[in-house]
């Protein structure tokens, strides 16, 4: 499962980097979203991947999952959600004001 | 009550912001009053904290009374409180300027202003790396909205670049934080320092990578070359009071670099020790050169000031890069000076630009502007400050930095770069001054496009106030440098900080 998760994070990051380097605002916004998804998964994986274990230590327990990364991810998700909403509105605003959706505001047919 | 003093500078602007939002712009007088009251209270609080921490105490506030490595802590040491003082004083004058000039350009100016201060104060006070990320996001989202406040095509375009690059920066921050948590198992900065010293060899590459990634993020916020390209257009296009307030934003990056790389990756960090020592100084010197080239090449006054911000960050980080306590003290002095001076220059550039009608802030000779002697005199003082000529604080700051670098092995580089860029700065500012004021022609036709809806003193008083703060830095030079000296000492003796943080929470 570790290999799968790291592959997913890697692919998401690569897509995110590629898209955020594009010239039009919509791919850039998508790229930022992918990057933040990758970051969220990465944070979750940093608590080690444990399945079926309780988040609290108790007597006689052998393994446990670390609950902190989940709290961190929750915060990160909320923040990246708000930021995505903001950047979408901003991208629409630039499109309306500059007349095209190029990040530099220069129209290239 | 005294125990809760540390959290008040964080809560006060938040509550003021919420109240202002509830007011919903119903009463201008009430809104302005509340906003100014909040900032004056913050100044009072910052000085109150300053009087407490100047004895060398480190105040630690454990949120929810959770003991230190498990809960989030706020830590007020000399450095954090000094930054609070600078922020509060700067924001007072910026707000006073904004009230007659740009307050009504868009909605919710005061709300966003207070939330920006909430983010800034929180970032300075927090003792937890993830919490630092959260406060960074708070100050960034407020700054996105403030940057776009008022609207306009060029502003929107510059705003988009600013937002996108900062979002990428935030993602990198999360990756770095994730790696640190994954290898060290904690996010409390003091605890990170303890755990890092005991790091096994196998994990050192990962932690060093995370540390350098974090440096990249802070360098982006501080606009260190080659991550500076977002700054000139963003700062030049936004409204003057916001650009002036943003003079402290790049300094947040500098503060974070200083905090993280003295405390966590400092000299006692075992395998992660002195992580950025080989990077910071060369990059800072390159920043100085690139920034000053921009200053010389600028065609617009606002653009020139924006490049001066890059120069100031280059100078500050050069001093921090020396990694000695004289260097850090000198850097902190220059940081305080350059924050006030560049903010004053942004405000002044706006005051000049709105009086030149269609010429705006272009560096071309135009007609003589109203009150040109008074404004010209202020321009002269600001230029003297920023070029680093005696007798004002710019000179003292640069002198302290050069003095601190005397024992450093890269002395010829530091000396030549700082002196040559100072000379270039002097030439560029002299040229701007003579284009704007000496070569101006008396207008034959009465200028019609000139907008002067408000009396000039309302605009000039905040600028004079900011310049006066620089003069205070000179007059009070002795006590200030002494305090900053102790600050640097406290930063380099990390055991004191670590002990203060990890001992809290054990009280009943």
Short mmCIF file of N, CA and C in Angstrom, two decimals, chain B residues 97-195:
data_model
loop_
_atom_site.label_atom_id
_atom_site.label_comp_id
_atom_site.label_asym_id
_atom_site.label_seq_id
_atom_site.Cartn_x
_atom_site.Cartn_y
_atom_site.Cartn_z
N UNK B 97 -2.81 57.14 7.15
CA UNK B 97 -2.70 57.58 5.76
C UNK B 97 -3.87 57.05 4.95
N UNK B 98 -4.23 55.80 5.23
CA UNK B 98 -5.27 55.16 4.41
C UNK B 98 -6.63 55.81 4.62
N UNK B 99 -6.89 56.32 5.84
CA UNK B 99 -8.24 56.82 6.14
C UNK B 99 -8.69 57.90 5.17
N UNK B 100 -7.91 58.97 4.94
CA UNK B 100 -8.43 59.93 3.94
C UNK B 100 -8.23 59.48 2.49
N UNK B 101 -7.26 58.61 2.21
CA UNK B 101 -6.87 58.38 0.81
C UNK B 101 -7.58 57.20 0.16
N UNK B 102 -7.51 56.01 0.77
CA UNK B 102 -8.00 54.84 0.02
C UNK B 102 -9.07 54.04 0.72
N UNK B 103 -9.45 54.47 1.91
CA UNK B 103 -10.38 53.66 2.69
C UNK B 103 -11.65 53.30 1.92
N UNK B 104 -12.14 54.22 1.13
CA UNK B 104 -13.44 54.01 0.47
C UNK B 104 -13.31 53.43 -0.94
N UNK B 105 -12.09 53.00 -1.32
CA UNK B 105 -11.90 52.48 -2.68
C UNK B 105 -12.60 51.13 -2.87
N UNK B 106 -12.86 50.45 -1.78
CA UNK B 106 -13.55 49.16 -1.88
C UNK B 106 -14.19 48.87 -0.55
N UNK B 107 -14.79 47.69 -0.43
CA UNK B 107 -15.48 47.38 0.81
C UNK B 107 -14.56 46.73 1.84
N UNK B 108 -14.93 46.87 3.10
CA UNK B 108 -14.28 46.15 4.20
C UNK B 108 -12.79 46.36 4.33
N UNK B 109 -12.34 47.57 4.07
CA UNK B 109 -10.90 47.83 4.21
C UNK B 109 -10.44 47.57 5.64
N UNK B 110 -11.18 48.13 6.61
CA UNK B 110 -10.73 48.02 8.01
C UNK B 110 -10.74 46.58 8.51
N UNK B 111 -11.74 45.81 8.07
CA UNK B 111 -11.82 44.41 8.49
C UNK B 111 -10.57 43.66 8.03
N UNK B 112 -10.25 43.83 6.72
CA UNK B 112 -9.10 43.13 6.16
C UNK B 112 -7.82 43.58 6.83
N UNK B 113 -7.74 44.87 7.13
CA UNK B 113 -6.55 45.43 7.77
C UNK B 113 -6.31 44.77 9.13
N UNK B 114 -7.40 44.65 9.91
CA UNK B 114 -7.26 44.03 11.24
C UNK B 114 -6.92 42.55 11.13
N UNK B 115 -7.50 41.86 10.14
CA UNK B 115 -7.20 40.44 9.99
C UNK B 115 -5.76 40.22 9.54
N UNK B 116 -5.27 41.15 8.74
CA UNK B 116 -3.87 41.10 8.34
C UNK B 116 -2.97 41.18 9.59
N UNK B 117 -3.33 42.10 10.49
CA UNK B 117 -2.54 42.24 11.73
C UNK B 117 -2.67 41.00 12.60
N UNK B 118 -3.86 40.39 12.58
CA UNK B 118 -4.07 39.14 13.32
C UNK B 118 -3.09 38.08 12.85
N UNK B 119 -2.98 37.93 11.51
CA UNK B 119 -2.05 36.97 10.95
C UNK B 119 -0.60 37.29 11.28
N UNK B 120 -0.26 38.57 11.16
CA UNK B 120 1.14 38.97 11.42
C UNK B 120 1.52 38.71 12.87
N UNK B 121 0.69 39.21 13.80
CA UNK B 121 1.01 39.03 15.23
C UNK B 121 1.10 37.55 15.59
N UNK B 122 0.17 36.76 15.03
CA UNK B 122 0.18 35.34 15.31
C UNK B 122 1.46 34.68 14.80
N UNK B 123 1.87 35.04 13.58
CA UNK B 123 3.08 34.44 13.00
C UNK B 123 4.30 34.77 13.86
N UNK B 124 4.34 35.97 14.43
CA UNK B 124 5.49 36.32 15.25
C UNK B 124 5.49 35.60 16.60
N UNK B 125 4.29 35.35 17.12
CA UNK B 125 4.23 34.82 18.49
C UNK B 125 4.22 33.29 18.57
N UNK B 126 3.84 32.61 17.50
CA UNK B 126 3.63 31.18 17.65
C UNK B 126 4.95 30.42 17.83
N UNK B 127 4.84 29.33 18.57
CA UNK B 127 6.02 28.50 18.82
C UNK B 127 5.86 27.13 18.21
N UNK B 128 4.97 27.02 17.23
CA UNK B 128 4.64 25.73 16.65
C UNK B 128 4.71 25.86 15.13
N UNK B 129 5.37 24.92 14.47
CA UNK B 129 5.62 25.08 13.05
C UNK B 129 4.34 25.01 12.22
N UNK B 130 3.42 24.11 12.58
CA UNK B 130 2.19 24.01 11.80
C UNK B 130 1.30 25.24 12.04
N UNK B 131 1.34 25.73 13.28
CA UNK B 131 0.60 26.93 13.60
C UNK B 131 1.15 28.13 12.82
N UNK B 132 2.48 28.11 12.61
CA UNK B 132 3.10 29.16 11.79
C UNK B 132 2.52 29.11 10.38
N UNK B 133 2.33 27.90 9.85
CA UNK B 133 1.71 27.74 8.53
C UNK B 133 0.31 28.34 8.52
N UNK B 134 -0.46 28.03 9.57
CA UNK B 134 -1.84 28.53 9.63
C UNK B 134 -1.86 30.06 9.67
N UNK B 135 -0.99 30.65 10.50
CA UNK B 135 -0.96 32.12 10.56
C UNK B 135 -0.45 32.72 9.25
N UNK B 136 0.46 32.02 8.58
CA UNK B 136 0.91 32.48 7.26
C UNK B 136 -0.28 32.55 6.32
N UNK B 137 -1.13 31.50 6.37
CA UNK B 137 -2.29 31.48 5.47
C UNK B 137 -3.25 32.61 5.82
N UNK B 138 -3.43 32.87 7.13
CA UNK B 138 -4.33 33.95 7.52
C UNK B 138 -3.83 35.29 7.00
N UNK B 139 -2.52 35.53 7.21
CA UNK B 139 -2.02 36.83 6.75
C UNK B 139 -2.01 36.90 5.23
N UNK B 140 -1.83 35.74 4.57
CA UNK B 140 -1.83 35.76 3.11
C UNK B 140 -3.21 36.02 2.54
N UNK B 141 -4.23 35.36 3.12
CA UNK B 141 -5.55 35.55 2.50
C UNK B 141 -6.03 36.98 2.73
N UNK B 142 -5.66 37.56 3.90
CA UNK B 142 -5.98 38.98 4.09
C UNK B 142 -5.19 39.83 3.10
N UNK B 143 -3.93 39.44 2.86
CA UNK B 143 -3.12 40.26 1.97
C UNK B 143 -3.57 40.15 0.51
N UNK B 144 -4.09 38.97 0.12
CA UNK B 144 -4.62 38.86 -1.25
C UNK B 144 -5.74 39.88 -1.45
N UNK B 145 -6.64 39.90 -0.46
CA UNK B 145 -7.79 40.80 -0.63
C UNK B 145 -7.36 42.26 -0.55
N UNK B 146 -6.40 42.55 0.35
CA UNK B 146 -5.94 43.94 0.45
C UNK B 146 -5.21 44.36 -0.82
N UNK B 147 -4.43 43.43 -1.37
CA UNK B 147 -3.67 43.75 -2.58
C UNK B 147 -4.61 44.14 -3.72
N UNK B 148 -5.75 43.43 -3.79
CA UNK B 148 -6.70 43.67 -4.87
C UNK B 148 -7.66 44.80 -4.54
N UNK B 149 -7.57 45.33 -3.31
CA UNK B 149 -8.53 46.32 -2.84
C UNK B 149 -8.52 47.55 -3.76
N UNK B 150 -9.69 47.89 -4.24
CA UNK B 150 -9.76 49.05 -5.13
C UNK B 150 -9.86 48.66 -6.59
N UNK B 151 -9.29 47.51 -6.94
CA UNK B 151 -9.44 47.01 -8.30
C UNK B 151 -8.60 47.75 -9.33
N UNK B 152 -8.79 47.36 -10.58
CA UNK B 152 -7.98 47.92 -11.67
C UNK B 152 -7.31 46.79 -12.43
N UNK B 153 -7.10 46.97 -13.73
CA UNK B 153 -6.61 45.87 -14.56
C UNK B 153 -5.23 45.39 -14.14
N UNK B 154 -4.27 46.32 -14.04
CA UNK B 154 -2.90 45.92 -13.74
C UNK B 154 -2.81 45.31 -12.35
N UNK B 155 -3.63 45.86 -11.44
CA UNK B 155 -3.61 45.36 -10.06
C UNK B 155 -4.12 43.93 -10.01
N UNK B 156 -5.18 43.66 -10.79
CA UNK B 156 -5.72 42.30 -10.80
C UNK B 156 -4.70 41.32 -11.34
N UNK B 157 -4.00 41.73 -12.41
CA UNK B 157 -3.01 40.84 -13.02
C UNK B 157 -1.88 40.56 -12.03
N UNK B 158 -1.34 41.63 -11.40
CA UNK B 158 -0.26 41.45 -10.42
C UNK B 158 -0.76 40.61 -9.25
N UNK B 159 -2.04 40.82 -8.88
CA UNK B 159 -2.63 40.07 -7.77
C UNK B 159 -2.69 38.59 -8.07
N UNK B 160 -3.04 38.23 -9.31
CA UNK B 160 -3.13 36.83 -9.68
C UNK B 160 -1.76 36.15 -9.54
N UNK B 161 -0.73 36.82 -10.02
CA UNK B 161 0.62 36.25 -9.90
C UNK B 161 0.98 36.05 -8.44
N UNK B 162 0.68 37.07 -7.63
CA UNK B 162 1.00 37.02 -6.19
C UNK B 162 0.29 35.85 -5.52
N UNK B 163 -0.99 35.69 -5.83
CA UNK B 163 -1.77 34.63 -5.20
C UNK B 163 -1.25 33.25 -5.62
N UNK B 164 -1.03 33.07 -6.93
CA UNK B 164 -0.61 31.75 -7.42
C UNK B 164 0.74 31.36 -6.81
N UNK B 165 1.69 32.27 -6.82
CA UNK B 165 3.02 31.89 -6.33
C UNK B 165 2.98 31.61 -4.83
N UNK B 166 2.14 32.35 -4.11
CA UNK B 166 2.06 32.09 -2.67
C UNK B 166 1.35 30.78 -2.36
N UNK B 167 0.39 30.39 -3.23
CA UNK B 167 -0.28 29.10 -3.03
C UNK B 167 0.70 27.96 -3.24
N UNK B 168 1.56 28.09 -4.25
CA UNK B 168 2.58 27.07 -4.47
C UNK B 168 3.51 27.02 -3.24
N UNK B 169 3.87 28.20 -2.75
CA UNK B 169 4.71 28.27 -1.55
C UNK B 169 4.07 27.56 -0.37
N UNK B 170 2.75 27.75 -0.19
CA UNK B 170 2.06 27.11 0.93
C UNK B 170 2.11 25.60 0.81
N UNK B 171 1.96 25.10 -0.45
CA UNK B 171 2.02 23.66 -0.65
C UNK B 171 3.39 23.11 -0.25
N UNK B 172 4.44 23.82 -0.67
CA UNK B 172 5.79 23.38 -0.30
C UNK B 172 5.97 23.39 1.22
N UNK B 173 5.39 24.42 1.87
CA UNK B 173 5.45 24.50 3.33
C UNK B 173 4.85 23.23 3.94
N UNK B 174 3.68 22.80 3.40
CA UNK B 174 3.03 21.60 3.93
C UNK B 174 3.91 20.37 3.75
N UNK B 175 4.54 20.25 2.57
CA UNK B 175 5.43 19.11 2.34
C UNK B 175 6.57 19.10 3.36
N UNK B 176 7.16 20.28 3.57
CA UNK B 176 8.29 20.37 4.50
C UNK B 176 7.86 20.01 5.92
N UNK B 177 6.70 20.56 6.32
CA UNK B 177 6.18 20.26 7.66
C UNK B 177 5.90 18.76 7.80
N UNK B 178 5.35 18.17 6.73
CA UNK B 178 5.05 16.75 6.74
C UNK B 178 6.30 15.91 6.95
N UNK B 179 7.36 16.22 6.22
CA UNK B 179 8.60 15.45 6.36
C UNK B 179 9.16 15.59 7.78
N UNK B 180 9.13 16.82 8.30
CA UNK B 180 9.66 17.03 9.66
C UNK B 180 8.86 16.23 10.67
N UNK B 181 7.52 16.24 10.51
CA UNK B 181 6.71 15.47 11.45
C UNK B 181 6.95 13.98 11.28
N UNK B 182 7.08 13.55 10.04
CA UNK B 182 7.27 12.13 9.77
C UNK B 182 8.58 11.59 10.34
N UNK B 183 9.62 12.41 10.32
CA UNK B 183 10.90 11.91 10.83
C UNK B 183 11.12 12.21 12.30
N UNK B 184 10.66 13.38 12.76
CA UNK B 184 10.96 13.77 14.14
C UNK B 184 9.78 13.58 15.09
N UNK B 185 8.57 13.46 14.54
CA UNK B 185 7.42 13.16 15.38
C UNK B 185 6.91 14.31 16.24
N UNK B 186 7.24 15.53 15.89
CA UNK B 186 6.75 16.67 16.66
C UNK B 186 6.72 17.89 15.75
N UNK B 187 5.97 18.91 16.15
CA UNK B 187 5.95 20.14 15.36
C UNK B 187 6.22 21.36 16.22
N UNK B 188 6.33 21.15 17.53
CA UNK B 188 6.69 22.25 18.42
C UNK B 188 8.14 22.62 18.14
N UNK B 189 8.41 23.91 17.92
CA UNK B 189 9.74 24.29 17.44
C UNK B 189 10.83 23.95 18.45
N UNK B 190 10.53 24.16 19.74
CA UNK B 190 11.53 23.84 20.76
C UNK B 190 11.79 22.33 20.80
N UNK B 191 10.70 21.57 20.71
CA UNK B 191 10.82 20.12 20.74
C UNK B 191 11.53 19.61 19.49
N UNK B 192 11.26 20.24 18.35
CA UNK B 192 11.96 19.89 17.11
C UNK B 192 13.47 20.04 17.29
N UNK B 193 13.86 21.15 17.94
CA UNK B 193 15.28 21.40 18.16
C UNK B 193 15.90 20.28 19.01
N UNK B 194 15.16 19.85 20.05
CA UNK B 194 15.67 18.78 20.92
C UNK B 194 15.79 17.47 20.15
N UNK B 195 14.72 17.15 19.40
CA UNK B 195 14.70 15.87 18.68
C UNK B 195 15.75 15.84 17.56
#
